CSV table of C-alpha atoms in Angstrom, one decimal:
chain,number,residue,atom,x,y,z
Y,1,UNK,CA,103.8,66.6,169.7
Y,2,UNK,CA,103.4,63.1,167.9
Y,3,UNK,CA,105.4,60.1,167.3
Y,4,UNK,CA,109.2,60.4,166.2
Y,5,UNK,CA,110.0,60.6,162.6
Y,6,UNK,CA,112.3,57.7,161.3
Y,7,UNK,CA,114.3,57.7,158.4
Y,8,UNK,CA,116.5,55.0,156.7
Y,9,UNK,CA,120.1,54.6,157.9
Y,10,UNK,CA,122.7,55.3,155.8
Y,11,UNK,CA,123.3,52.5,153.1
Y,12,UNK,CA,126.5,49.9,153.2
Y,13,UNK,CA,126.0,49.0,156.7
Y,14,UNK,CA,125.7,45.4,158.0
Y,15,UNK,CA,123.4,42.4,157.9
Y,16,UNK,CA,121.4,44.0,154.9
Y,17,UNK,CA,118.8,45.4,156.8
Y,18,UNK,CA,119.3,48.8,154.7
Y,19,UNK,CA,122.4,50.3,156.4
Y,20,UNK,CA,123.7,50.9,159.5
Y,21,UNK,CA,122.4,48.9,162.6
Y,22,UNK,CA,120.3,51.1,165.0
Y,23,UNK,CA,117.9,49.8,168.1
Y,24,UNK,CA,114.9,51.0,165.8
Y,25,UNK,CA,113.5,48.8,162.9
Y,26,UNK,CA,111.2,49.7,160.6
Y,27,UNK,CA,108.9,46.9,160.1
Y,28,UNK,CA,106.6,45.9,156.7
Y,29,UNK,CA,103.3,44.2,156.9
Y,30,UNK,CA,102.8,44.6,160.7
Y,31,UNK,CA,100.6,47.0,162.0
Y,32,UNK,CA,96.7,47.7,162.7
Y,33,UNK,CA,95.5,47.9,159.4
Y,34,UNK,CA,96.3,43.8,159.5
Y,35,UNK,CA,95.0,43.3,162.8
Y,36,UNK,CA,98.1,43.6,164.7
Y,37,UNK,CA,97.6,46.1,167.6
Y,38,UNK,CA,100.9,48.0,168.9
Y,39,UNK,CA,100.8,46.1,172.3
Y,40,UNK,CA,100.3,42.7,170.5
Y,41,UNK,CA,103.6,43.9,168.3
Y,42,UNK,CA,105.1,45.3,171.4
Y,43,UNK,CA,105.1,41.9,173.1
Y,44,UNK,CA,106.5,40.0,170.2
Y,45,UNK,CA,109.6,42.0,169.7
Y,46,UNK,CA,109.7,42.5,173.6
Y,47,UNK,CA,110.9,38.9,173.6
Y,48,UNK,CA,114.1,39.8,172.5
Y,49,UNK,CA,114.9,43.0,175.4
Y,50,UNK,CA,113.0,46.0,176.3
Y,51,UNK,CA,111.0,47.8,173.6
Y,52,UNK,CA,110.9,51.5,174.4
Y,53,UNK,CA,108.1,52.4,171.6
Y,54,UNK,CA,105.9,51.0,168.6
Y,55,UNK,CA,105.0,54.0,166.3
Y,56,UNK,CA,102.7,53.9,162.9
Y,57,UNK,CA,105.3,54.4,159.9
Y,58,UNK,CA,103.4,55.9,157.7
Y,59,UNK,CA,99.7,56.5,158.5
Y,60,UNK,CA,98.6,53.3,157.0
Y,61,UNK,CA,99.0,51.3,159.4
Y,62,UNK,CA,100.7,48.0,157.9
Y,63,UNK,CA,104.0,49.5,158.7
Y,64,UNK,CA,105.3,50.7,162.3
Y,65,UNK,CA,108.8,51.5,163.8
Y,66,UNK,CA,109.3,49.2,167.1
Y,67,UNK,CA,112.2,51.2,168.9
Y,68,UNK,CA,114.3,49.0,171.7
Y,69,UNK,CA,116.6,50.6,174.4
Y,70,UNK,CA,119.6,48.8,173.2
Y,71,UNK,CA,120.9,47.9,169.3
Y,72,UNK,CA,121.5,44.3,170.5
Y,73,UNK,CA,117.7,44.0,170.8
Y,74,UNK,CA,116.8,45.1,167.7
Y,75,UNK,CA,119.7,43.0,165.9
Y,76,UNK,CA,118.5,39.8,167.6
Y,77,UNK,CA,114.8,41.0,166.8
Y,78,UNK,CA,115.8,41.5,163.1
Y,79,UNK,CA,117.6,37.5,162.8
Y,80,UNK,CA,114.4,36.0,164.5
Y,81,UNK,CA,111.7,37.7,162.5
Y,82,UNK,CA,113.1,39.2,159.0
Y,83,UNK,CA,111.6,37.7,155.9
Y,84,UNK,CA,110.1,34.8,158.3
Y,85,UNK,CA,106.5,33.8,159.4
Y,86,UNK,CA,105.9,35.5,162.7
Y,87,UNK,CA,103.5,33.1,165.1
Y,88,UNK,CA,103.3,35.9,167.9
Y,89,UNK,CA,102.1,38.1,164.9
Y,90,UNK,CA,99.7,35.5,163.3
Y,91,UNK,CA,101.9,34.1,161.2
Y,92,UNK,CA,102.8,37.4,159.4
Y,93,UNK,CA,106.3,37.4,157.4
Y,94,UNK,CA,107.7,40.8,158.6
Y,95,UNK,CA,109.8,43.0,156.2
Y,96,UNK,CA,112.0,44.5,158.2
Y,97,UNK,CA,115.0,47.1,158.2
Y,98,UNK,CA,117.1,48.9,160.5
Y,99,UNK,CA,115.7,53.0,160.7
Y,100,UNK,CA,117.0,56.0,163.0
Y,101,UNK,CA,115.5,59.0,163.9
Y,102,UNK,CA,115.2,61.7,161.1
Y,103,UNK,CA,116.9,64.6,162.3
Y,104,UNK,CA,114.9,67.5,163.5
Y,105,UNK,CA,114.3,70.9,161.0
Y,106,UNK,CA,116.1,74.0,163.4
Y,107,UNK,CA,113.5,76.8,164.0
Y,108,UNK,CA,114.1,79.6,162.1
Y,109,UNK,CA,114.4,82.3,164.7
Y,110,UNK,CA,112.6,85.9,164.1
Y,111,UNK,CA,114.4,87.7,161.5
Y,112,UNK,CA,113.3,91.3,162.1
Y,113,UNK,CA,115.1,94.1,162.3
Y,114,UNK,CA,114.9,96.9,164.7
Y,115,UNK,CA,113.6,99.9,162.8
């Protein structure tokens, strides 16, 4: 099935993290094509509440989505570590904004007709 898709949130929300606050950021210049594995990023953001997923962005793998269970996570994640070095994350500045789940296509159903 695959990872979730994210999207970003829409724009004129709070703390400038590129819209509305969500408990998924989307996170720049993290990932494993840096040598950050997900459990390595995983841990790090898990210091601020229960991380519920780390997914690869965009197939690169220098940006990834780390999802929390609750928004208050991810807001407190977001203060720590936005635009700042990152020693859990060897000393990476992490670009980071607020993301939400891109909202699934509906299946065409058959559109036959009885002959």
């Amino acid at each position: 099935m695959g990872s979730p898709k994210f999207m970003r949130p829409k724009p004129g929300g709070h703390g400038g993290g590129g819209g509305e606050r969500s408990p998924n950021l989307y996170v720049a210049n993290c990932g494993p094509a840096v040598g950050l594995s997900f459990d390595a990023i995983a841990r790090a953001f898990g210091e601020f509440g229960p991380v519920t997923g780390v997914y690869d962005a965009d197939g690169r793998g220098t940006r990834v989505i780390v999802s929390f269970s609750d928004e208050g996570a991810a807001e407190a994640a977001f203060t720590a570590f936005n635009c700042r070095p990152c020693s859990q994350l060897a000393g990476r500045f992490l670009h980071i904004r607020y993301s939400v789940p891109r909202p699934s296509t509906p299946v065409r159903g058959n559109d036959s007709v009885e002959v």
